XYZ file of C-alpha atoms in Angstrom:
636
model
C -22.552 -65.610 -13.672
C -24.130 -64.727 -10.490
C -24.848 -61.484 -11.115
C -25.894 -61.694 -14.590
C -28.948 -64.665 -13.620
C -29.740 -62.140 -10.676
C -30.249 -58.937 -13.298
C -32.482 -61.793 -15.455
C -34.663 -62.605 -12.478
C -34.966 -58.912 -11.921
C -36.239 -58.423 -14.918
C -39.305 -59.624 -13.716
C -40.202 -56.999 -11.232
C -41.461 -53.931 -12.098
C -40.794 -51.819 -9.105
C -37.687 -50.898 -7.498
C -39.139 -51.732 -3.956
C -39.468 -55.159 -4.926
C -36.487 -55.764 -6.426
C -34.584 -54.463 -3.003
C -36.560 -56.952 -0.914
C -35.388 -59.267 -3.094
C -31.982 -58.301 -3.369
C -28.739 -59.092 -0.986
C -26.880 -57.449 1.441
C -24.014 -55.515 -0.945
C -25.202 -56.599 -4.108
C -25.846 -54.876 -7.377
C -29.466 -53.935 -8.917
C -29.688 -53.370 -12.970
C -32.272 -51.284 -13.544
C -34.298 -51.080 -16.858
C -34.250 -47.627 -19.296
C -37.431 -46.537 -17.553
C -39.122 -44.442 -14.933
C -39.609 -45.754 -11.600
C -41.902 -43.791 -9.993
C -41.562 -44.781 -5.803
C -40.505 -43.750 -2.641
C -38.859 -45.750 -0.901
C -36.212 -46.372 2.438
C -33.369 -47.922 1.395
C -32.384 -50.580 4.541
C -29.293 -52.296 2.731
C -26.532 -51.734 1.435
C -26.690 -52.061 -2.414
C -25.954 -50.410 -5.999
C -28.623 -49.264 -8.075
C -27.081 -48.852 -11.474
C -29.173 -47.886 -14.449
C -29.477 -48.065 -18.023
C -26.078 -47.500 -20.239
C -28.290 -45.263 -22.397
C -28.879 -42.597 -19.719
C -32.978 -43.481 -20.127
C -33.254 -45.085 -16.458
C -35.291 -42.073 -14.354
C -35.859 -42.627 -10.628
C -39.156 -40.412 -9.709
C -40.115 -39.858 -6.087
C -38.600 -39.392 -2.330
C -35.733 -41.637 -1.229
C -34.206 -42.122 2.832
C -30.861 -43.594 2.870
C -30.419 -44.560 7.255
C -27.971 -44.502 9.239
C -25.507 -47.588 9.069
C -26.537 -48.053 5.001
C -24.641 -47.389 2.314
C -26.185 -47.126 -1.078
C -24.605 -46.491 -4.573
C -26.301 -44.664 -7.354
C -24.797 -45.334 -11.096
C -25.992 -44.049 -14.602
C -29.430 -42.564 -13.506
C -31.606 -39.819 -13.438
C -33.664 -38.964 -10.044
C -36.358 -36.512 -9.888
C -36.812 -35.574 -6.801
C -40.928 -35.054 -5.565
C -39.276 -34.559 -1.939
C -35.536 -34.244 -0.429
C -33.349 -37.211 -0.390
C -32.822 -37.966 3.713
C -29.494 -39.493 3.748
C -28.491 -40.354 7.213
C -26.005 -43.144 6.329
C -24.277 -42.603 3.105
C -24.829 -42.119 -0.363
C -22.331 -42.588 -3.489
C -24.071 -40.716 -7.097
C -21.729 -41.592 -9.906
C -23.006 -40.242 -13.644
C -26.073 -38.810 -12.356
C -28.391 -36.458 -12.437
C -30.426 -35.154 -9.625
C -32.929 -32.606 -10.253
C -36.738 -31.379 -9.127
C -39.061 -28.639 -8.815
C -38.486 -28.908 -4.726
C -37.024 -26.947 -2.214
C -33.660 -28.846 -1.361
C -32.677 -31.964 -3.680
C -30.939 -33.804 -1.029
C -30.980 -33.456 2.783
C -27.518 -35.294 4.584
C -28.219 -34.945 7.904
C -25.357 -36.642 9.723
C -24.640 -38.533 6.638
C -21.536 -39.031 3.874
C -22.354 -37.998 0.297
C -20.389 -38.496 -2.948
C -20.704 -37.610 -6.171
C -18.680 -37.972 -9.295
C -19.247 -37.104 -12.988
C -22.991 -35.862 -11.766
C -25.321 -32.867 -12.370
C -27.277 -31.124 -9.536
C -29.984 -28.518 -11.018
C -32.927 -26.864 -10.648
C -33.710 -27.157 -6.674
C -35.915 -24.209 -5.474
C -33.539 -22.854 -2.774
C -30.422 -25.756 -2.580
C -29.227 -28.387 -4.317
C -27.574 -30.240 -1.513
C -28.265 -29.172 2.417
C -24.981 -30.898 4.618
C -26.362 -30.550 8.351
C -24.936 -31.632 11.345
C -21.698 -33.102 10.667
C -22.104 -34.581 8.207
C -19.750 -34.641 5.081
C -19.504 -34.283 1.479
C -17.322 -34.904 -1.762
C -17.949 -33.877 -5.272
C -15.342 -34.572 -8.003
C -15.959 -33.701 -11.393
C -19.907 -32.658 -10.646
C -22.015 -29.532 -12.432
C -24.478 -27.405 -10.535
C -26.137 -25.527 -12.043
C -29.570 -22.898 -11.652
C -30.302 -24.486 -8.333
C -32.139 -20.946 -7.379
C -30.547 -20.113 -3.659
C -27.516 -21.827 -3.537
C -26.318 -25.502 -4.850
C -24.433 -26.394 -1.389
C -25.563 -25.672 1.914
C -23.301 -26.490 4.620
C -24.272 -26.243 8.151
C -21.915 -27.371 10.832
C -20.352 -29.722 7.959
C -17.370 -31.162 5.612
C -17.332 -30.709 2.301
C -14.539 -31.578 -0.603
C -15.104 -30.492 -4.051
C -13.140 -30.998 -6.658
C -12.929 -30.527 -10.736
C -16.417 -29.256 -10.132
C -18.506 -26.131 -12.319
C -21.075 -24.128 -9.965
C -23.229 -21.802 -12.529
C -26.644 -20.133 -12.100
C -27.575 -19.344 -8.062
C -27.773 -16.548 -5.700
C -24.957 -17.888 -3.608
C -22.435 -20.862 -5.025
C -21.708 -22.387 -1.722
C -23.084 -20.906 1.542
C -21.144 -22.339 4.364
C -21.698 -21.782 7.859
C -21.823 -22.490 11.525
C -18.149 -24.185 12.187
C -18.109 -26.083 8.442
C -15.179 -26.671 6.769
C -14.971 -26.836 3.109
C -12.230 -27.414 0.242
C -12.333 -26.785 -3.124
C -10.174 -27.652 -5.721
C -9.385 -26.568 -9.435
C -13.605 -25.764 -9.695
C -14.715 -23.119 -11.416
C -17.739 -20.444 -10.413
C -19.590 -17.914 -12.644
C -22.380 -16.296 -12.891
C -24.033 -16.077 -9.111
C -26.305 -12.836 -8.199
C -25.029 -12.456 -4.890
C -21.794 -14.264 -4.271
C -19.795 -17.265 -5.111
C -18.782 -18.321 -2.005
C -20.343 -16.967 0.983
C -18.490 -18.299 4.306
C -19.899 -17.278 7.989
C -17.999 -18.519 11.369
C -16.496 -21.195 9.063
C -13.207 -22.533 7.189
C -12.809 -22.258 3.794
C -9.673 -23.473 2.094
C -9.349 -23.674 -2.004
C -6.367 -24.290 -4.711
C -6.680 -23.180 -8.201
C -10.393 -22.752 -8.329
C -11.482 -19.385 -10.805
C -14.041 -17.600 -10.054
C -15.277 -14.753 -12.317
C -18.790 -12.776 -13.894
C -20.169 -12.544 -10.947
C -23.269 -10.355 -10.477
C -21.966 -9.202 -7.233
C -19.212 -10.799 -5.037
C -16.571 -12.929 -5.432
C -15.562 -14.596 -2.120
C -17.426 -13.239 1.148
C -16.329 -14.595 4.963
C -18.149 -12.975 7.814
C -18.383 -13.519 11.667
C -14.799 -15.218 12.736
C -14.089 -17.299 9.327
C -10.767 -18.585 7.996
C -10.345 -18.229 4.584
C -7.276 -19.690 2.582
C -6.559 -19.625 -0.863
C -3.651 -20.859 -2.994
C -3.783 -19.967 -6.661
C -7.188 -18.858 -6.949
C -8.626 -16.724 -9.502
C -11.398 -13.638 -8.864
C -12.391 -12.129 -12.347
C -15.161 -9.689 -13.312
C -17.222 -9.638 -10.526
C -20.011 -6.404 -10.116
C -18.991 -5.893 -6.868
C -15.925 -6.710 -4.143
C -14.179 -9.810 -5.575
C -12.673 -10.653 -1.945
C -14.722 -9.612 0.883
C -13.619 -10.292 4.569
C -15.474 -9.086 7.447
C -14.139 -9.935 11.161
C -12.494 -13.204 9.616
C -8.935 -14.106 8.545
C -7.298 -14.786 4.869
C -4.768 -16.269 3.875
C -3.945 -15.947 0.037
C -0.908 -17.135 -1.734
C 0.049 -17.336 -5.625
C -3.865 -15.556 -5.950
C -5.060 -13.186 -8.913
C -7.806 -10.676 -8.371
C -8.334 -8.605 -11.584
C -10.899 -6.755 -13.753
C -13.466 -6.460 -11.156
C -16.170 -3.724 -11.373
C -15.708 -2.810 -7.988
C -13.076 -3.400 -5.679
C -10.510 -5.958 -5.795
C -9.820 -6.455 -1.748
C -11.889 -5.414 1.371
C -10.571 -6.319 4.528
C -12.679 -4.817 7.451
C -12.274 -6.019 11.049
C -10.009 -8.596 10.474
C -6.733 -10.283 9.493
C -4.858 -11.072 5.547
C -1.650 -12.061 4.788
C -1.020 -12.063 1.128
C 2.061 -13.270 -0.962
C 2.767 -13.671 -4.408
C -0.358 -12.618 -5.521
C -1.346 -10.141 -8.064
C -4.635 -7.629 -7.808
C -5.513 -4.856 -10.700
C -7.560 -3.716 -13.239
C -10.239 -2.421 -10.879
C -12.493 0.895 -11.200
C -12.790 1.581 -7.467
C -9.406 0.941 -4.810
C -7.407 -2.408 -5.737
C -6.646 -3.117 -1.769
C -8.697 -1.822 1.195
C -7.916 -2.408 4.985
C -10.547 -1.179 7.321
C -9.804 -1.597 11.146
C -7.562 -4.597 10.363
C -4.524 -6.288 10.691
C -2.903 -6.812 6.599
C 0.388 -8.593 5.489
C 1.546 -7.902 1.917
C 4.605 -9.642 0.326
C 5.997 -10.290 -3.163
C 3.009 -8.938 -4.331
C 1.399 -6.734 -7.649
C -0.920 -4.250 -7.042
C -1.532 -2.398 -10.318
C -3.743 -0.595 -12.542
C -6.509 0.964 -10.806
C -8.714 4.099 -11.502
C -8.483 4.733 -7.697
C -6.075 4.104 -4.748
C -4.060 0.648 -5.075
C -4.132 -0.194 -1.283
C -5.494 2.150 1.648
C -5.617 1.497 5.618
C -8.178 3.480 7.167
C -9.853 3.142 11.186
C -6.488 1.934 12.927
C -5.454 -0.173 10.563
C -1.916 -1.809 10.185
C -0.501 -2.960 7.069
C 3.064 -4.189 6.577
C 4.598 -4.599 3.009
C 7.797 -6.606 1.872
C 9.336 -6.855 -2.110
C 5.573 -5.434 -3.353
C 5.265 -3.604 -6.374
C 2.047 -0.317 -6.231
C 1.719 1.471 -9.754
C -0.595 2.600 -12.056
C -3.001 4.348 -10.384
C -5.501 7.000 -11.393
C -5.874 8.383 -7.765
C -3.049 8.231 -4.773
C -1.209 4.777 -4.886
C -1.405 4.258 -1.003
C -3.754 5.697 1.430
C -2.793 5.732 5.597
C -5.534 7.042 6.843
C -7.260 7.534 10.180
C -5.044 6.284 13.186
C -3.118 3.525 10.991
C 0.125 2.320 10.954
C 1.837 1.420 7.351
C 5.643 -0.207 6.877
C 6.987 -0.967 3.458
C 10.421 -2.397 2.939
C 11.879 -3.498 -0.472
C 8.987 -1.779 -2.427
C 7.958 0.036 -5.180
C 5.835 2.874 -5.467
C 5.947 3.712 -9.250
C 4.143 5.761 -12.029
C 0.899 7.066 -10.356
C -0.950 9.802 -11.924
C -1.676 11.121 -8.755
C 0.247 11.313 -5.298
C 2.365 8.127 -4.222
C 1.621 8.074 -0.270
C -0.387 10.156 1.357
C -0.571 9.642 5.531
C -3.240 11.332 7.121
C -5.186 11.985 10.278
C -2.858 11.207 12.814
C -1.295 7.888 10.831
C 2.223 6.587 10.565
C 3.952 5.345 7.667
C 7.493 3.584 7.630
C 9.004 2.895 4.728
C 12.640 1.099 4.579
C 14.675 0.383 1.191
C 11.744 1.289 -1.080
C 11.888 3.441 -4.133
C 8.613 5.953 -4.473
C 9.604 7.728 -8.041
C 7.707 8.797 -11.674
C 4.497 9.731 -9.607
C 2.731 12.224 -11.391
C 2.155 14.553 -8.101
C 4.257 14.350 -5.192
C 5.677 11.023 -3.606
C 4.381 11.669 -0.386
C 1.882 13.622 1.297
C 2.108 13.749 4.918
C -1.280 15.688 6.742
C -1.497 15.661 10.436
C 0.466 12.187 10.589
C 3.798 11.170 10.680
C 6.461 9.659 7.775
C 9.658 7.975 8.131
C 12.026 6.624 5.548
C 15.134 4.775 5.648
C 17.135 3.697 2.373
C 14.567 4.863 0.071
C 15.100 6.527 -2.967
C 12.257 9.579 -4.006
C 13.261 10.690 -7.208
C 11.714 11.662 -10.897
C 8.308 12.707 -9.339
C 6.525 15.461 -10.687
C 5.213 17.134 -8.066
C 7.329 17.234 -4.112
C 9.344 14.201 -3.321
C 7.540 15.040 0.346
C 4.505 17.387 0.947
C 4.380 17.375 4.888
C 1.658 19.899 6.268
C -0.115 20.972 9.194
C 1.337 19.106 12.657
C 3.302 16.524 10.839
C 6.838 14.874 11.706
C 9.096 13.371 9.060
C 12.008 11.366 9.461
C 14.145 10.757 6.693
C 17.765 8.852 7.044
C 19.959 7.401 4.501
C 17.908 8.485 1.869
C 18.303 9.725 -1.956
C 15.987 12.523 -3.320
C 16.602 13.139 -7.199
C 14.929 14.540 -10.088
C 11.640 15.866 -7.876
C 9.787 18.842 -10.377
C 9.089 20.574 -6.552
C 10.908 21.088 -3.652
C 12.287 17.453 -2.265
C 10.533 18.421 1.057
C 8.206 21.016 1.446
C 6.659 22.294 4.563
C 3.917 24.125 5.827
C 2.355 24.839 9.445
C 4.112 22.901 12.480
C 6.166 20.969 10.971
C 9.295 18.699 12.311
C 11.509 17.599 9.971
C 14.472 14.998 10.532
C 17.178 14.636 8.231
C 20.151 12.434 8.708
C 23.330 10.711 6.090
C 20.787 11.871 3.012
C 21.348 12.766 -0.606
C 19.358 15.859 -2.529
C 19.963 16.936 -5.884
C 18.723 18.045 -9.253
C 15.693 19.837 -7.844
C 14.896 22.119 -4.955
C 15.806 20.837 -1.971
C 13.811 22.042 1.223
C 10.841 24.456 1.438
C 9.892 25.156 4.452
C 6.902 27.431 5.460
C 4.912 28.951 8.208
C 6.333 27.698 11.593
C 8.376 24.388 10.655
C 11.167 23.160 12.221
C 14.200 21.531 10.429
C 17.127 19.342 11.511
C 19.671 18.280 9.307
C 22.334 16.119 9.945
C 25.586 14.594 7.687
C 23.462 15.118 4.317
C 24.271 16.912 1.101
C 22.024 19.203 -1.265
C 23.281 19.924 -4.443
C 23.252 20.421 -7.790
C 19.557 22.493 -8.236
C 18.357 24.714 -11.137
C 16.031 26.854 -8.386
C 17.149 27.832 -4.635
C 17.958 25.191 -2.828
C 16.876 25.346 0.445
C 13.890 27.994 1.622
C 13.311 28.737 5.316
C 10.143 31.221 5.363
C 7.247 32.104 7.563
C 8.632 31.760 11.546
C 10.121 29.018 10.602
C 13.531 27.063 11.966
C 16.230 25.255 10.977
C 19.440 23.672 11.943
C 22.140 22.441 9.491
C 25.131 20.211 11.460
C 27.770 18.600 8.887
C 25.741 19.161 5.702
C 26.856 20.544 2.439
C 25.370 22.393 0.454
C 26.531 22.966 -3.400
C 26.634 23.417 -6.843
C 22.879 25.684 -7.300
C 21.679 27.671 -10.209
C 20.368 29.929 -8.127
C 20.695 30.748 -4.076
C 21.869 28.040 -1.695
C 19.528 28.971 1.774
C 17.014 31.711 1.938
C 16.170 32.613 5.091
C 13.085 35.115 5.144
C 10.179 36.740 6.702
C 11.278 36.138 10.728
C 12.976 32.968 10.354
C 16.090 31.163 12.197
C 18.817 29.398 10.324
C 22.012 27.916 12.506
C 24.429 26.659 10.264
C 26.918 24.207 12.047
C 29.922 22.055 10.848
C 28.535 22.963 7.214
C 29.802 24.001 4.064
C 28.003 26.111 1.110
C 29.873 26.613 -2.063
C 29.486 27.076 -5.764
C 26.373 28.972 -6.191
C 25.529 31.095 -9.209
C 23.491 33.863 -6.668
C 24.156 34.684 -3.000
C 24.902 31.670 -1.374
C 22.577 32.599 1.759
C 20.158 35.160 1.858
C 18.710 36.871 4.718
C 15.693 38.484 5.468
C 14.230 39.884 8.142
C 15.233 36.501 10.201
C 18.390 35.406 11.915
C 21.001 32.942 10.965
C 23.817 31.686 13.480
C 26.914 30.246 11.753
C 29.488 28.250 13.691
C 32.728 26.174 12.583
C 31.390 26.216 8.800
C 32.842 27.395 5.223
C 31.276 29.479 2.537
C 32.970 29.439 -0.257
C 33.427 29.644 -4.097
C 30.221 31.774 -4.894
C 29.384 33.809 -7.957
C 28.208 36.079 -6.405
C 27.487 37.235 -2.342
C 28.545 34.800 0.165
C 25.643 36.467 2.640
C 23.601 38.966 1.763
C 21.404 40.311 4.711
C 18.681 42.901 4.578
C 15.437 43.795 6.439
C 16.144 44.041 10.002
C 17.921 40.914 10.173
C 20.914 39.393 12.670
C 23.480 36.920 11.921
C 26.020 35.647 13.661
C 29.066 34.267 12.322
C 32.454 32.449 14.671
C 34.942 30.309 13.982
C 33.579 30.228 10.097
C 35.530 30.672 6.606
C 34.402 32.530 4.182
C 36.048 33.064 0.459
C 36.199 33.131 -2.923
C 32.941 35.068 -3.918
C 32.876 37.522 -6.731
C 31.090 39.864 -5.137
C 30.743 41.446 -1.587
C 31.236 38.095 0.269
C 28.831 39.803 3.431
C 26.710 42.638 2.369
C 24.517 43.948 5.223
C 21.923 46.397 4.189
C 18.231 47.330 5.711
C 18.821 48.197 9.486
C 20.468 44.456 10.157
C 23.056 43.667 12.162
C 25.959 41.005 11.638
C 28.323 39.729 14.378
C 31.971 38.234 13.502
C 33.937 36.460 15.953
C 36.964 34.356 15.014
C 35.933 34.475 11.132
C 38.605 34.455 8.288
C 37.164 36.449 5.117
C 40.101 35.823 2.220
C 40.232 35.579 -1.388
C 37.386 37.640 -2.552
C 37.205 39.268 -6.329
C 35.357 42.031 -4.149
C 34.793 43.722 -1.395
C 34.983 41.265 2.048
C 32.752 43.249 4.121
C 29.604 45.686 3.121
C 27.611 47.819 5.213
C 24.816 50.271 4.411
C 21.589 51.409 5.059
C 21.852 51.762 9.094
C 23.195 48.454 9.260
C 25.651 47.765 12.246
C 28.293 44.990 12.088
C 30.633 43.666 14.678
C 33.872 42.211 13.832
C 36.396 40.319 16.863
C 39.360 38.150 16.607
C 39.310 37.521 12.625
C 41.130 37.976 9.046
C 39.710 40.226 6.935
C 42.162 39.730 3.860
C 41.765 40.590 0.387
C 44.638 40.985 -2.936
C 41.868 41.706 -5.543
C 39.706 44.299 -4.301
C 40.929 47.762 -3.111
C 38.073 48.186 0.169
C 38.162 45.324 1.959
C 35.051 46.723 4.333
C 33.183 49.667 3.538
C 30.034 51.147 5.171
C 27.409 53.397 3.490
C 23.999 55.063 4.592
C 24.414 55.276 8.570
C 25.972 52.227 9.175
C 28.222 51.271 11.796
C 31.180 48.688 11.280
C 33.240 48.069 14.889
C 36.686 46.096 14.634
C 38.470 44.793 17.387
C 41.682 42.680 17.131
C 41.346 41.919 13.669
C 43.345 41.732 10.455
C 42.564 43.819 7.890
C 44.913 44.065 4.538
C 45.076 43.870 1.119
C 47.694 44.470 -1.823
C 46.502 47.709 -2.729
C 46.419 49.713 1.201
C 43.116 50.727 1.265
C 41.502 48.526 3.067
C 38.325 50.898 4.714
C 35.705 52.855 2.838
C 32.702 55.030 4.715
C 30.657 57.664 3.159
C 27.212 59.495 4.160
C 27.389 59.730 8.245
C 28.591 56.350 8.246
C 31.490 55.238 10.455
C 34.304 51.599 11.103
C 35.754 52.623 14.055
C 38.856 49.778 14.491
C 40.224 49.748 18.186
C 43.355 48.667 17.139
C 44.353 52.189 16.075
């Protein structure tokens, strides 16, 4: 009753600066469906409500001080100057516009707004400045030409709220904090969030057609997001410079661009999925990057690469898809992956480069349409991973690299499961090859292999080459369509605590290079246990060699073979074959054959010593020499 004979005797005035001289401390003004044109300070606390039909226009500047609070319902204000609001101001179902600079200055100040529309402010719709603090629930802003919310050493909550039509959607800087929640920003020409030496946290907001950026945070900001949503933005979607992020349950897709940059600073990502971009899905630069339970997918690049002394840790993430390598370690940086996936790239899987390291634990790398890895002047190590079904090498190490590989299953590789070339260590411990060629290595590598099998390949399975080394210690080595070890061109195989069998060619060849066998078994072969040519030595003791249906040791080419305490049994043909000025030395051993009628011949100036050694066979024969060759056997 009150209220109502108060609106009546309002009626009367004409001018809003009357009625508040008139009015009470708290009470409510009706306004008419008209345009006040005044500027006024507002000195009490009051609630200007206007017309129910929207037609109630407020034209002019208005100064809200400290200590006041004032309440704005149902009308329209056209700004001629900046609302000053040092105490605090609530907008409900308005709209604030005007051909001015900034539509509302709170300096100090509390702002509100719900249900309202901000638009069409030269630079910003609202400026927060010195502490002071705003919410916006349900609100629109929209071609405000700079940016709608400017917040300078300020609070700001939004929520429900659309931000359309600016250069920036909310610039917020110098120690601010801001939250957003379940808003949505589009179509901004340079970002739609820009954060500098500020907080930024959001929940469910999507942001997407942006002319450039997404999300940028420069100059020591904390950014945190929880289900937010980058789409189709021109350029970076999430930009972090010297700042921290923190995303969880995020999706960053379809961008034109790049999906992730993180340069100077920290990330930790979970549960978040990032794809469908033309340039690299995930980029660290000189930064610190946690990645779990993640997808990273679909890129016509790289899907994540650490570059400048980077490190990057990933847990349960899934990297496939790509056009270019999947992962890129690059320039001093440190990589670990554990429960991964690394999966159908056209390109390489890994590569680790320029003096990187990469550690990968229970991770499976396979259907890569080049190798898996590619290892260049850096060093790889892999626990429990399975490399298998890629089309080029399961590992490509070159040039000054070191690779580490333990408890470990290569399979179904098109190339070599390791290859090698220039200075390369290789480690190999309690690891699984087969179907595909197992090690190549080339040009001064060096091998060790330790309690792992290689088996079951259609090409040779092993290849030492070029000055290059290596050392087999409780290994087998089995069941090849071809040779088991080459060892060629000045190379050094020792063979320890092995076992070779069941290959369809010579189960180790040797050329021009040296192989040292101790305490191991060759056996079952189709055809030459060793054959050694070119100049080569070997050394063979405490070894068993049998079952090969050829000569299970031919020696050939000026190369020399040494047998101490060596059993050589069961062959389908001769045991022992010398020729071409080869010279072979045979101590303590069992030279034993019931199929063949020469168990060790020598042809072409060759030279076959025997000293306290068995040599028999069913038929009696057991020596054959010919053409100024000689076995001289100092047991007779």
């Amino acid at each position: 009753m009150i209220r109502s004979i108060y609106n009546m005797i309002f009626s009367k005035w004409k001018t809003l600066k009357n009625a508040l001289v008139q009015a009470n401390q708290g009470e409510e003004i009706q306004l008419q469906g008209k345009k006040y044109k005044e500027s006024i300070q507002i000195n009490k606390d009051v609630t200007i409500i206007g017309d129910k039909n929207g037609q109630t226009i407020l034209e002019g500047m208005f100064i809200i001080p400290k200590n006041i609070r004032v309440t704005f319902r149902n009308v329209t204000i056209t700004a001629t100057a900046p609302l000053y609001i040092e105490g605090e101001a609530l907008f409900e179902q308005c709209t604030i516009k005007g051909n001015i600079d900034v539509l509302m200055n709170v300096n100090g100040g509390y702002v509100k707004g719900v249900d309202s529309e901000y638009k069409k402010a030269k630079e910003a719709a609202i400026a927060l400045l010195n502490n002071a603090s705003g919410v916006f629930i349900q609100c629109n802003f929209h071609h405000n030409k700079k940016t709608h919310l400017l917040i300078k050493n300020s609070k700001a909550f939004l929520e429900e709220c659309k931000y359309s039509y600016a250069i920036k959607g909310l610039w917020i800087a110098d120690r601010s904090f801001t939250q957003t929640k379940k808003c949505h920003f589009f179509q901004h020409s340079e970002s739609q969030i820009f954060v500098e030496h500020s907080t930024y946290f959001d929940f469910q907001s999507s942001m997407e057609r942006g002319e450039k950026f997404g999300i940028i945070a420069k100059n020591d900001s904390d950014i945190n997001l929880h289900s937010t949503k980058l789409f189709s933005h021109a350029s970076t979607q999430l930009f972090i410079d010297n700042s921290r992020v923190n995303g969880k349950h995020c999706t960053i897709q379809y961008g034109h661009e790049c999906g992730f940059i993180l340069q100077e600073g920290e990330g930790f990502l979970s549960y978040c999925e990032i794809s469908n971009h033309p340039n690299n899905n995930v980029v660290a630069k000189k930064s610190l990057l946690h990645v779990e339970h993640c997808q990273i997918h679909s890129g016509n690049e790289s899907g994540l690469i650490a570059s400048k002394e980077s490190i990057v840790n990933c847990c349960e993430t899934l990297i496939k898809d790509h056009l270019s390598t999947q992962v890129i370690i690059t320039e001093k940086s440190i990589c670990s992956m554990k429960d991964s996936f690394i999966t159908n790239g056209r390109h390489v899987g890994v590569c680790v480069e320029k003096k990187s390291e990469c550690m990968l634990m229970a991770c499976h790398i396979n259907q890569n349409n080049n190798s898996a890895f590619n290892v260049d002047r850096a060093a790889l190590k892999v626990y429990r991973c399975e490399i298998s079904e890629n089309n080029g090498n399961g590992i490509l190490a070159i040039t000054h690299s070191k690779v580490e590989v333990d408890s470990c299953l290569f399979k179904g590789n098109h190339m070599p499961h390791i290859a090698s070339k220039s200075k390369v260590k290789i480690y190999i411990s309690h690891s699984d090859f087969h179907s595909g060629k197992s090690l190549y290595l080339l040009h001064r590598c060096e091998l060790l292999a330790q309690h792992s099998k290689f088996h079951d390949s259609m090409n040779v399975q092993i290849e030492i080459t070029e000055h290059s080394t290596a050392q087999f210690e409780h290994c087998q080595i089995y069941n090849g369509k071809s040779y088991g070890i080459k060892v060629i061109k000045n190379s050094h195989l020792f063979f320890y605590h092995s076992q070779i069998y069941e290959h369809d060619l010579a189960q180790i060849v040797v050329n021009d290079s040296s192989v040292i066998l101790n305490n191991s078994e060759l056996y079952k072969g189709k055809r030459n246990g060793l054959f050694i040519q070119n100049h080569s030595e070997v050394h063979i003791q405490e070894s068993f060699i049998s079952k090969h249906s050829q000569a299970q040791i031919w020696v050939e080419q000026k190369s020399s073979l040494e047998l101490l305490s060596v059993q050589l049994t069961d062959g389908k043909h001769s045991d022992l074959h010398a020729q071409n000025l080869s010279k072979v030395y045979v101590e303590n051993s069992i030279i034993r054959n019931d199929q063949y009628r020469y168990n060790v011949q020598a042809l072409n100036n060759s030279i076959i010593e025997i000293v306290n050694t068995i040599v028999e066979n069913k038929y009696g024969d057991v020596y054959y020499s010919e053409n100024n060759s000689s076995i001289n056997n100092s047991d007779y």
